[in-house]
Structure formats: C-alpha cells, structure tokens
Amino acid sequence: MRLAILGGGGFRTPLVYGALLTDHHEQRVDEVRLHDVDESRLEAIGRVLTQMGAAHEDPPSVLTTTDLDEALEGADFVFSAIRVGGLEGRTQDERVALELGLLGQETTGPGGLSFGLRTLPVARHVAERVRAVAPDAWVINFTNPAGMITEAMQQVLGDRVVGICDSPIGLGRRAAATLGLDPLTTSVDYVGLNHLGWLRGVHSGGEDVLPRLLADDRLLGSMEEGQLFGLDWIRTLGAIPNEYLYYYYFNRDAVASIRAADQTRGEYLLDQQRGFYASMAASPPDALGEWDRVRMERNATYMKEARDEGEERDEHDVQGGGYEGVALAIMAAISRGEPASLILNVRNRGAVPGVPEDAVVEVPCTVDSDGPRPLPVSPLTPHQLGLVLQVKGVERLTISASATGDERQAVEAFALHPLVDSVTVARELLRGYRARIPAVDAVFTR
C-alpha cells in the first residue's frame, strides 16, 4: 500500500513512520510519499526517517516531493497534517487575540478561527486533487482545527475523509489506567466536537466505572485532568472534560497565564523548531537522536499555562504519540478488515441527538472495510449541547467565509464565538489577522 503524508516535513511525521515500522502484516504500507512546500524541511525529516528505518528489515520506502499530485498519485491513504502560514502564522494567531485581551491559542477561540480561515482554501484544494488523482484514497485528517477542516473536505470527498485527534484517546487511556484497567478492554462514552468534548462513562465488564473514579480523591487527583480542572468542578459537571475545555471553563486564568509568560506556545515552538531544522541542515550523524530529544522537550511543555509553576507532566504523557496509532488502526480496519473501535471526527448521522446530521462530531466509532460509523450516544446535557451548537455554528460560518471571501460572515464567526465578548472586538480581530497574516488577507482579496 502507498501512504501520502501531506505536511511531511513537519516535526511529528516520524511518529507516523515509527508506527508503520511496527506493522509486520503482509498487507502493510510499503511506500511513503512525503509532501511539503518546504524542501529543506523535507530533507531534514527524510534523514530522520532513514535512520529510523535502518534498524528494521525491509522498512517502507520514502519518497520526498514538493509536487502535490506526485505525492497523491496512486495513494491508498492520505494523511493530512499541513500548517498553512507555518509557526509564524501561529504566533500571530496568538498575539492578535492576546493584544485585545482574549485567549491566544492555536485551535480554541479566535486564533483557531484565523487558522481555519487560511487553511480551509488549501484543504479544499487538497481534497479536489485527491478526487482527481487518487479518487479511491481515504483521507485521514489531523490538520487543525481538525473538526472544521474535516467537515470542509467532506464537502468534496464525502465520508472518505476521517478526522483524528489524540486528546480524547489520551483522556480515555488515562481514565482506564487510573482505575487499574486495560485501556484495550474498556470502552468509553465520549462526545463533542474536536477539542471540545466530555468523557461521560468508562465501561468495563458491563459496568460504568467512571463514578468510582469521580468519587475517589486520590485517583481523580492523580490524573492530569483532575489537576487541571479541580476535583470539585469535575464532580459538578459529572464528566471529565477534554483538556481544551480549560480554555472555556478557566478562560481568565488561561489568558492571564499566557500573557504573563515570556513567550506564547507558538513563539516557543517557532524558536525550538528553527533550532532543530537549522541543526538538521548541518547533517548531524544522529538526526534521530536529536529529533527525539526535541520531541521530549516539546511534549513536556504542552499546556504549560494550565499548570502551576514547577509542576511537571506525567512521564507517560511526556512520551507523547497516540494519533499515529489511531491512523494505523483506521488503515488496518479499512484495508485488512481488522475491525476497530476508535474516537473519530465523522459526520453525525444521528449519533448525537440535537446536532445536525451532516455536522462533523467527535464520537466513538466502529471501523471496518466500509470505513467508520458513529455509534449512538446518550443526549448531551443542556450546557453541553448549547456549547456544541454554538461552536459548530461558528465553524460553519468560518467554512463559508473562507469559501466566499465574505468579510461579514467572518466577523459574524468571530463575534459569535463564546470566547469573544464584543462585535467591535470581532471586527478588530479580523483587521488584525488580515494585517499580520498574509494567508488570512488572501482569503478576502483573491
């Protein structure tokens, strides 16, 4: 099988290739094509993959290219992890919002809408080229904002686009492990949108054991989510929120912490990755070791603004990874008929009551040779449903604004987001993003 990885010069590409190296099935991926618009980044990641493969017998071959059609041609699966505007764009996503007193974060709030506005036209173009040169391929999307991008690409390719994220995977895994259960033999009740969902049940042996976790101070307090949200708030909700809901439930705290820091997360990563790719240009003998060192450093500082000074992440979470295993499980289920149960971003199709049928939601799914099918879930609470519908409405306005170049719709999207508190500020946000991010301005000037 052939796998195309778009954004293949990205830092996380080796995680995907590493997962492929562990797959010894005869019907495996035997060729990987990396596509990126930055040839130097492709060369750097190509060296890391070469060293990874050297320790294995018959590793998948790797082709690097800046030609999109060459990457896509003949692909069985397409893994999309592009970053339009690069980390430079991300730093402006953060700073424009922060300067207006709002949350500056990559996917949540106004920064996520700016990221979406400039990414959606490129994602649609990718979908159109997949339809033209690899019409039978399945697209596995990790490009953020993942739910929004998946929904837009589905408008071109239908259900052959599946969105994935490692956040709900990690949450379910941590909850099961905290209870002393094998995550592989438990099932979870998780529902929401990408970066906006709740774990409402953990089922083992026909019993929902989540209440046992919520009632135990020691167990719940040992989880990152317990430390992030506080035991009392989690018990008030009766569910464990996805970590990104911290930006909704503790918005002022998050904004104050980010503004007090010397750097935003984007600025930190920009400096770190500039250093990494510069070191790769010198062809170091241990490219894989350097990548792994930087990866661990990157993961250890994830969501630092939500932790107390000196508080460190759990070692298991620092190891990172997760989404690459989901991608591999999707490919195995579809290509080899190995059924899987996974939390994915797919069309609702009635799985979540009260949410439009064609809206992309993040829910447990069964996956087989016909692709993913969402499993029905119990109704959302009024609070959960209200927040989901409001954010989904904003996502759809953003999709439309990016397709039409309609500034009024873009302002409406910013103004109606729950983390933006003024129509006047919404207008200032759009002006700021257009002035400082060329790819955003291009949406409205083409």
Short mmCIF file of C-alpha atoms in Angstrom, two decimals:
data_model
loop_
_atom_site.label_atom_id
_atom_site.label_comp_id
_atom_site.label_asym_id
_atom_site.label_seq_id
_atom_site.Cartn_x
_atom_site.Cartn_y
_atom_site.Cartn_z
CA MET A 1 0.00 0.00 0.00
CA ARG A 2 1.03 3.59 -0.59
CA LEU A 3 0.63 6.31 2.02
CA ALA A 4 0.94 10.01 1.20
CA ILE A 5 1.76 12.32 4.11
CA LEU A 6 0.96 15.98 3.43
CA GLY A 7 2.94 18.31 5.65
CA GLY A 8 5.55 15.56 5.52
CA GLY A 9 8.33 17.93 6.55
CA GLY A 10 6.53 18.50 9.82
CA PHE A 11 8.09 17.60 13.15
CA ARG A 12 5.59 14.85 14.01
CA THR A 13 5.98 12.86 10.77
CA PRO A 14 8.49 10.42 12.34
CA LEU A 15 5.79 9.33 14.80
CA VAL A 16 3.72 8.06 11.87
CA TYR A 17 6.67 6.36 10.21
CA GLY A 18 7.66 4.77 13.51
CA ALA A 19 4.17 3.28 13.82
CA LEU A 20 4.46 1.85 10.31
CA LEU A 21 7.72 0.15 11.26
CA THR A 22 5.91 -1.86 13.93
CA ASP A 23 3.33 -3.21 11.45
CA HIS A 24 4.61 -6.59 10.25
CA HIS A 25 1.42 -7.67 8.48
CA GLU A 26 1.89 -8.78 4.87
CA GLN A 27 -0.67 -6.19 3.70
CA ARG A 28 1.23 -3.23 5.06
CA VAL A 29 2.28 0.18 3.83
CA ASP A 30 5.37 -0.39 1.71
CA GLU A 31 5.79 3.11 0.27
CA VAL A 32 5.51 6.52 1.95
CA ARG A 33 5.43 9.73 -0.04
CA LEU A 34 6.16 12.89 1.92
CA HIS A 35 4.87 16.18 0.54
CA ASP A 36 5.75 19.63 1.81
CA VAL A 37 6.15 23.10 0.34
CA ASP A 38 9.50 23.46 2.16
CA GLU A 39 12.16 21.29 0.57
CA SER A 40 14.71 21.80 3.35
CA ARG A 41 12.25 20.53 5.96
CA LEU A 42 11.51 17.51 3.78
CA GLU A 43 15.21 16.71 3.57
CA ALA A 44 15.59 17.02 7.35
CA ILE A 45 12.70 14.70 8.17
CA GLY A 46 13.80 12.34 5.41
CA ARG A 47 17.13 11.91 7.21
CA VAL A 48 15.35 11.13 10.48
CA LEU A 49 13.17 8.51 8.75
CA THR A 50 16.20 6.94 7.06
CA GLN A 51 17.85 6.43 10.44
CA MET A 52 14.61 5.06 11.92
CA GLY A 53 14.27 2.56 9.09
CA ALA A 54 17.91 1.45 9.25
CA ALA A 55 17.20 -0.58 12.38
CA HIS A 56 14.45 -2.55 10.64
CA GLU A 57 14.38 -5.16 7.91
CA ASP A 58 12.61 -4.01 4.74
CA PRO A 59 11.22 -0.68 6.02
CA PRO A 60 8.71 1.25 3.89
CA SER A 61 10.47 3.21 1.16
CA VAL A 62 10.34 7.01 1.42
CA LEU A 63 9.92 9.48 -1.43
CA THR A 64 10.01 13.23 -0.77
CA THR A 65 8.41 15.72 -3.15
CA THR A 66 7.12 19.29 -3.33
CA ASP A 67 4.69 18.28 -6.10
CA LEU A 68 1.25 17.57 -4.61
CA ASP A 69 -0.03 15.41 -7.47
CA GLU A 70 3.13 13.29 -7.41
CA ALA A 71 2.60 12.67 -3.71
CA LEU A 72 -1.06 11.77 -4.16
CA GLU A 73 -0.93 9.69 -7.31
CA GLY A 74 -1.81 6.07 -6.59
CA ALA A 75 -2.16 6.63 -2.86
CA ASP A 76 -4.36 4.25 -0.89
CA PHE A 77 -4.36 6.57 2.13
CA VAL A 78 -3.59 10.25 2.52
CA PHE A 79 -2.53 11.60 5.90
CA SER A 80 -3.02 15.38 6.03
CA ALA A 81 -1.11 17.38 8.64
CA ILE A 82 -0.47 20.70 6.92
CA ARG A 83 0.19 24.06 8.60
CA VAL A 84 -0.70 26.95 6.32
CA GLY A 85 1.31 30.00 7.33
CA GLY A 86 3.73 27.94 9.39
CA LEU A 87 4.50 28.59 13.03
CA GLU A 88 4.97 32.25 12.13
CA GLY A 89 1.24 32.36 11.43
CA ARG A 90 0.50 30.61 14.70
CA THR A 91 2.38 33.25 16.67
CA GLN A 92 0.17 35.93 15.12
CA ASP A 93 -2.96 33.85 15.80
CA GLU A 94 -1.96 34.07 19.45
CA ARG A 95 -0.67 37.63 19.67
CA VAL A 96 -3.51 39.42 17.84
CA ALA A 97 -6.02 37.92 20.28
CA LEU A 98 -3.87 38.47 23.37
CA GLU A 99 -3.36 42.14 22.49
CA LEU A 100 -7.15 42.51 22.58
CA GLY A 101 -7.37 40.76 25.96
CA LEU A 102 -8.66 37.49 24.50
CA LEU A 103 -7.38 33.92 24.53
CA GLY A 104 -4.46 33.45 22.16
CA GLN A 105 -4.40 29.73 21.41
CA GLU A 106 -3.82 27.67 18.27
CA THR A 107 -7.19 25.97 17.83
CA THR A 108 -9.52 27.35 20.50
CA GLY A 109 -11.11 30.77 20.24
CA PRO A 110 -10.19 33.49 17.74
CA GLY A 111 -6.76 32.02 16.98
CA GLY A 112 -8.41 28.82 15.82
CA LEU A 113 -10.75 30.78 13.54
CA SER A 114 -7.82 32.63 11.98
CA PHE A 115 -6.01 29.31 11.50
CA GLY A 116 -9.15 27.87 9.92
CA LEU A 117 -9.74 30.81 7.58
CA ARG A 118 -6.35 30.47 5.92
CA THR A 119 -6.21 26.67 6.00
CA LEU A 120 -9.64 25.88 4.54
CA PRO A 121 -8.89 27.00 0.95
CA VAL A 122 -5.76 24.84 0.90
CA ALA A 123 -7.62 21.88 2.43
CA ARG A 124 -10.33 22.15 -0.23
CA HIS A 125 -7.66 22.25 -2.94
CA VAL A 126 -6.07 19.12 -1.49
CA ALA A 127 -9.47 17.39 -1.49
CA GLU A 128 -10.01 18.35 -5.12
CA ARG A 129 -6.61 16.96 -6.13
CA VAL A 130 -7.29 13.74 -4.20
CA ARG A 131 -10.57 13.40 -6.10
CA ALA A 132 -8.70 13.95 -9.39
CA VAL A 133 -5.60 11.73 -8.97
CA ALA A 134 -6.43 9.31 -6.12
CA PRO A 135 -10.24 9.02 -6.08
CA ASP A 136 -10.22 5.73 -4.16
CA ALA A 137 -7.97 7.02 -1.37
CA TRP A 138 -9.10 7.56 2.19
CA VAL A 139 -8.01 10.85 3.75
CA ILE A 140 -7.06 10.81 7.42
CA ASN A 141 -7.04 14.41 8.59
CA PHE A 142 -5.04 15.72 11.53
CA THR A 143 -4.80 19.27 10.18
CA ASN A 144 -6.17 21.71 12.75
CA PRO A 145 -8.77 22.88 13.51
CA ALA A 146 -9.45 19.21 12.81
CA GLY A 147 -13.26 19.13 13.00
CA MET A 148 -13.67 22.22 10.84
CA ILE A 149 -11.14 21.07 8.22
CA THR A 150 -12.62 17.56 8.10
CA GLU A 151 -16.12 18.95 7.54
CA ALA A 152 -14.93 21.17 4.68
CA MET A 153 -13.01 18.36 2.98
CA GLN A 154 -16.06 16.10 3.27
CA GLN A 155 -17.93 18.58 1.10
CA VAL A 156 -15.61 17.44 -1.71
CA LEU A 157 -14.84 13.82 -0.83
CA GLY A 158 -17.76 12.72 1.34
CA ASP A 159 -17.24 10.13 4.05
CA ARG A 160 -13.79 9.16 2.73
CA VAL A 161 -12.38 11.90 4.97
CA VAL A 162 -11.92 10.99 8.65
CA GLY A 163 -10.59 13.38 11.29
CA ILE A 164 -8.42 12.19 14.17
CA CYS A 165 -7.07 13.71 17.39
CA ASP A 166 -5.00 12.32 20.21
CA SER A 167 -6.70 14.29 23.02
CA PRO A 168 -9.77 12.06 23.56
CA ILE A 169 -7.60 8.98 23.09
CA GLY A 170 -5.28 10.12 25.86
CA LEU A 171 -8.18 11.03 28.15
CA GLY A 172 -9.82 7.62 27.81
CA ARG A 173 -6.48 5.88 28.24
CA ARG A 174 -5.65 7.84 31.40
CA ALA A 175 -9.05 7.21 32.96
CA ALA A 176 -8.86 3.47 32.37
CA ALA A 177 -5.26 3.19 33.57
CA THR A 178 -6.02 5.24 36.69
CA LEU A 179 -8.72 2.71 37.55
CA GLY A 180 -6.25 -0.13 37.01
CA LEU A 181 -7.98 -1.29 33.84
CA ASP A 182 -6.55 -2.25 30.48
CA PRO A 183 -7.49 0.54 28.04
CA LEU A 184 -7.74 -2.08 25.29
CA THR A 185 -10.56 -3.91 27.05
CA THR A 186 -12.58 -0.89 28.13
CA SER A 187 -15.00 1.24 26.14
CA VAL A 188 -15.71 4.91 26.72
CA ASP A 189 -18.69 7.23 26.38
CA TYR A 190 -17.11 10.34 24.86
CA VAL A 191 -18.93 13.00 22.86
CA GLY A 192 -18.45 16.50 21.50
CA LEU A 193 -16.53 18.35 18.82
CA ASN A 194 -12.80 18.33 18.22
CA HIS A 195 -11.09 19.96 21.23
CA LEU A 196 -14.49 20.33 22.88
CA GLY A 197 -15.81 17.12 24.39
CA TRP A 198 -16.54 15.22 27.59
CA LEU A 199 -15.77 11.73 28.89
CA ARG A 200 -19.08 10.62 30.41
CA GLY A 201 -18.51 6.93 31.01
CA VAL A 202 -15.85 4.20 31.22
CA HIS A 203 -17.31 0.74 30.71
CA SER A 204 -15.69 -2.48 31.85
CA GLY A 205 -17.36 -5.84 32.41
CA GLY A 206 -20.79 -4.38 31.68
CA GLU A 207 -20.40 -1.66 34.34
CA ASP A 208 -19.80 2.08 34.10
CA VAL A 209 -16.85 2.59 36.45
CA LEU A 210 -16.45 6.34 35.89
CA PRO A 211 -18.48 7.16 39.06
CA ARG A 212 -15.91 5.21 41.06
CA LEU A 213 -13.15 7.40 39.60
CA LEU A 214 -15.07 10.64 40.20
CA ALA A 215 -15.70 9.72 43.84
CA ASP A 216 -12.08 8.91 44.71
CA ASP A 217 -9.96 11.96 45.64
CA ARG A 218 -6.68 10.12 45.27
CA LEU A 219 -7.42 8.57 41.88
CA LEU A 220 -9.06 11.60 40.31
CA GLY A 221 -6.39 13.90 41.73
CA SER A 222 -3.66 11.79 40.14
CA MET A 223 -5.00 12.46 36.63
CA GLU A 224 -3.86 15.50 34.65
CA GLU A 225 -7.50 16.49 34.21
CA GLY A 226 -8.05 16.36 37.97
CA GLN A 227 -5.16 18.73 38.47
CA LEU A 228 -6.22 20.91 35.52
CA PHE A 229 -9.91 21.41 36.35
CA GLY A 230 -10.02 20.60 40.05
CA LEU A 231 -11.95 17.75 41.62
CA ASP A 232 -14.94 19.85 42.63
CA TRP A 233 -15.55 21.22 39.12
CA ILE A 234 -15.28 17.79 37.50
CA ARG A 235 -17.79 16.44 40.01
CA THR A 236 -20.07 19.40 39.36
CA LEU A 237 -20.04 18.53 35.65
CA GLY A 238 -20.40 14.79 36.31
CA ALA A 239 -17.96 14.18 33.45
CA ILE A 240 -14.26 14.66 32.72
CA PRO A 241 -13.75 17.45 30.16
CA ASN A 242 -11.29 17.32 27.30
CA GLU A 243 -8.22 19.31 28.32
CA TYR A 244 -9.03 22.07 25.79
CA LEU A 245 -12.17 22.94 27.73
CA TYR A 246 -9.84 24.51 30.26
CA TYR A 247 -9.81 27.50 27.91
CA TYR A 248 -13.60 27.81 28.28
CA TYR A 249 -14.08 26.98 31.95
CA PHE A 250 -10.99 28.89 33.16
CA ASN A 251 -10.67 31.47 30.43
CA ARG A 252 -9.45 34.40 32.50
CA ASP A 253 -6.91 32.20 34.27
CA ALA A 254 -5.58 30.92 30.93
CA VAL A 255 -5.36 34.39 29.37
CA ALA A 256 -3.58 35.82 32.44
CA SER A 257 -1.09 32.95 32.49
CA ILE A 258 -0.31 33.19 28.77
CA ARG A 259 0.07 36.98 28.89
CA ALA A 260 2.40 36.74 31.90
CA ALA A 261 4.74 34.31 30.15
CA ASP A 262 7.83 35.43 28.25
CA GLN A 263 6.65 33.57 25.14
CA THR A 264 3.44 32.17 23.77
CA ARG A 265 3.37 28.47 22.94
CA GLY A 266 3.72 29.30 19.25
CA GLU A 267 6.76 31.51 19.86
CA TYR A 268 8.38 28.78 21.94
CA LEU A 269 7.82 26.17 19.23
CA LEU A 270 8.98 28.54 16.50
CA ASP A 271 12.30 29.09 18.29
CA GLN A 272 12.66 25.40 19.07
CA GLN A 273 11.93 24.21 15.55
CA ARG A 274 14.10 26.85 13.92
CA GLY A 275 16.92 25.45 16.01
CA PHE A 276 16.04 21.86 15.14
CA TYR A 277 15.81 22.37 11.39
CA ALA A 278 18.97 24.50 11.40
CA SER A 279 20.81 21.68 13.15
CA MET A 280 19.44 19.21 10.59
CA ALA A 281 20.84 21.35 7.77
CA ALA A 282 24.30 20.53 9.12
CA SER A 283 23.61 16.80 8.57
CA PRO A 284 24.27 15.63 12.15
CA PRO A 285 25.27 11.97 12.45
CA ASP A 286 22.48 11.31 14.97
CA ALA A 287 19.48 13.03 13.35
CA LEU A 288 17.08 10.59 15.01
CA GLY A 289 18.54 11.22 18.47
CA GLU A 290 18.27 14.99 18.02
CA TRP A 291 14.66 14.69 16.87
CA ASP A 292 13.78 12.51 19.86
CA ARG A 293 15.42 14.92 22.31
CA VAL A 294 13.50 17.89 20.90
CA ARG A 295 10.26 15.85 20.86
CA MET A 296 10.52 15.07 24.57
CA GLU A 297 11.26 18.71 25.38
CA ARG A 298 8.28 19.82 23.28
CA ASN A 299 5.86 17.36 24.90
CA ALA A 300 6.97 18.22 28.44
CA THR A 301 5.90 21.87 27.95
CA TYR A 302 2.47 21.11 26.44
CA MET A 303 -0.32 23.27 28.02
CA LYS A 304 2.23 24.70 30.43
CA GLU A 305 -0.04 27.71 31.04
CA ALA A 306 -2.55 25.45 32.80
CA ARG A 307 -0.06 24.04 35.33
CA ASP A 308 1.36 25.58 38.47
CA GLU A 309 4.96 26.73 38.39
CA GLY A 310 7.26 23.77 38.79
CA GLU A 311 4.50 21.24 38.14
CA GLU A 312 5.60 18.63 35.61
CA ARG A 313 3.63 16.39 33.28
CA ASP A 314 3.19 12.70 33.92
CA GLU A 315 6.05 10.74 32.31
CA HIS A 316 3.66 8.62 30.24
CA ASP A 317 2.12 11.75 28.72
CA VAL A 318 5.52 13.28 28.05
CA GLN A 319 6.29 10.29 25.84
CA GLY A 320 3.53 11.64 23.59
CA GLY A 321 2.18 9.98 20.50
CA GLY A 322 -1.22 8.44 20.08
CA TYR A 323 -2.73 9.85 16.91
CA GLU A 324 -0.33 7.87 14.73
CA GLY A 325 -1.64 4.65 16.31
CA VAL A 326 -5.20 5.71 15.51
CA ALA A 327 -4.23 6.41 11.90
CA LEU A 328 -2.66 2.96 11.62
CA ALA A 329 -5.73 1.33 13.18
CA ILE A 330 -8.01 3.09 10.65
CA MET A 331 -5.83 1.91 7.77
CA ALA A 332 -5.75 -1.65 9.08
CA ALA A 333 -9.53 -1.73 9.59
CA ILE A 334 -10.27 -0.47 6.08
CA SER A 335 -7.57 -2.27 4.10
CA ARG A 336 -7.33 -5.55 6.01
CA GLY A 337 -10.77 -5.91 7.54
CA GLU A 338 -9.47 -5.68 11.13
CA PRO A 339 -12.43 -4.04 12.92
CA ALA A 340 -11.57 -1.30 15.38
CA SER A 341 -13.37 0.91 17.90
CA LEU A 342 -11.98 4.43 17.85
CA ILE A 343 -12.93 8.01 18.75
CA LEU A 344 -13.01 9.89 15.44
CA ASN A 345 -14.28 13.03 13.77
CA VAL A 346 -17.05 11.91 11.42
CA ARG A 347 -20.47 13.01 10.16
CA ASN A 348 -23.03 12.84 12.93
CA ARG A 349 -25.71 10.85 11.07
CA GLY A 350 -27.99 10.97 14.10
CA ALA A 351 -25.43 9.67 16.60
CA VAL A 352 -25.62 12.82 18.75
CA PRO A 353 -29.22 13.95 19.31
CA GLY A 354 -29.85 17.64 18.63
CA VAL A 355 -26.82 18.12 16.36
CA PRO A 356 -27.25 18.41 12.55
CA GLU A 357 -26.98 15.12 10.67
CA ASP A 358 -24.14 16.32 8.43
CA ALA A 359 -22.14 18.08 11.14
CA VAL A 360 -18.76 16.56 11.98
CA VAL A 361 -18.69 15.42 15.61
CA GLU A 362 -16.08 13.60 17.71
CA VAL A 363 -17.54 10.32 18.96
CA PRO A 364 -16.74 6.62 19.35
CA CYS A 365 -16.97 4.78 16.03
CA THR A 366 -16.67 1.28 14.68
CA VAL A 367 -14.37 0.99 11.67
CA ASP A 368 -14.21 -1.82 9.12
CA SER A 369 -13.65 -2.22 5.37
CA ASP A 370 -16.55 0.16 4.70
CA GLY A 371 -15.00 2.90 6.83
CA PRO A 372 -16.11 4.44 10.13
CA ARG A 373 -19.64 4.50 11.50
CA PRO A 374 -20.51 6.66 14.52
CA LEU A 375 -22.07 4.89 17.48
CA PRO A 376 -25.22 6.41 19.02
CA VAL A 377 -24.61 8.25 22.27
CA SER A 378 -26.94 9.44 25.01
CA PRO A 379 -28.19 13.04 24.75
CA LEU A 380 -25.92 15.88 25.74
CA THR A 381 -26.82 17.95 28.78
CA PRO A 382 -28.29 21.41 28.01
CA HIS A 383 -24.93 23.04 28.80
CA GLN A 384 -23.01 20.63 26.58
CA LEU A 385 -25.49 20.83 23.70
CA GLY A 386 -25.60 24.63 23.84
CA LEU A 387 -21.84 24.94 23.69
CA VAL A 388 -21.51 22.34 20.93
CA LEU A 389 -24.16 24.01 18.77
CA GLN A 390 -22.70 27.48 19.29
CA VAL A 391 -19.17 26.40 18.33
CA LYS A 392 -20.46 24.29 15.43
CA GLY A 393 -22.34 27.32 14.11
CA VAL A 394 -19.13 29.37 14.31
CA GLU A 395 -17.20 26.64 12.47
CA ARG A 396 -19.75 26.60 9.65
CA LEU A 397 -19.66 30.38 9.31
CA THR A 398 -15.87 30.17 9.06
CA ILE A 399 -16.07 27.48 6.38
CA SER A 400 -18.47 29.61 4.36
CA ALA A 401 -16.45 32.82 4.82
CA SER A 402 -13.27 31.12 3.64
CA ALA A 403 -15.02 29.80 0.53
CA THR A 404 -16.72 33.06 -0.44
CA GLY A 405 -14.36 35.70 0.92
CA ASP A 406 -17.32 37.26 2.74
CA GLU A 407 -15.93 39.57 5.43
CA ARG A 408 -19.33 39.96 7.06
CA GLN A 409 -19.54 36.21 7.67
CA ALA A 410 -16.02 36.19 9.07
CA VAL A 411 -16.87 38.97 11.53
CA GLU A 412 -20.04 37.08 12.46
CA ALA A 413 -17.98 33.94 13.17
CA PHE A 414 -15.60 35.84 15.45
CA ALA A 415 -18.41 37.73 17.19
CA LEU A 416 -20.49 34.62 17.92
CA HIS A 417 -17.63 32.57 19.35
CA PRO A 418 -18.21 32.10 23.09
CA LEU A 419 -14.70 33.36 23.87
CA VAL A 420 -15.13 36.68 22.03
CA ASP A 421 -17.10 39.22 24.05
CA SER A 422 -17.84 42.05 21.60
CA VAL A 423 -18.79 42.62 17.97
CA THR A 424 -16.41 45.58 17.98
CA VAL A 425 -13.58 43.30 19.10
CA ALA A 426 -14.57 40.76 16.41
CA ARG A 427 -14.04 43.42 13.76
CA GLU A 428 -10.67 44.32 15.31
CA LEU A 429 -9.66 40.67 15.29
CA LEU A 430 -10.32 40.28 11.59
CA ARG A 431 -8.49 43.53 10.81
CA GLY A 432 -5.53 42.40 12.92
CA TYR A 433 -5.28 38.96 11.36
CA ARG A 434 -5.57 40.36 7.85
CA ALA A 435 -2.86 42.92 8.53
CA ARG A 436 -0.39 40.47 10.07
CA ILE A 437 -1.02 37.13 8.32
CA PRO A 438 -0.85 37.32 4.51
CA ALA A 439 -2.64 33.97 4.07
CA VAL A 440 -5.66 35.30 6.00
CA ASP A 441 -5.77 38.50 3.97
CA ALA A 442 -5.58 36.45 0.75
CA VAL A 443 -8.93 34.83 1.60
CA PHE A 444 -10.65 38.21 1.20
CA THR A 445 -8.59 39.73 -1.64
CA ARG A 446 -8.46 36.94 -4.23
#
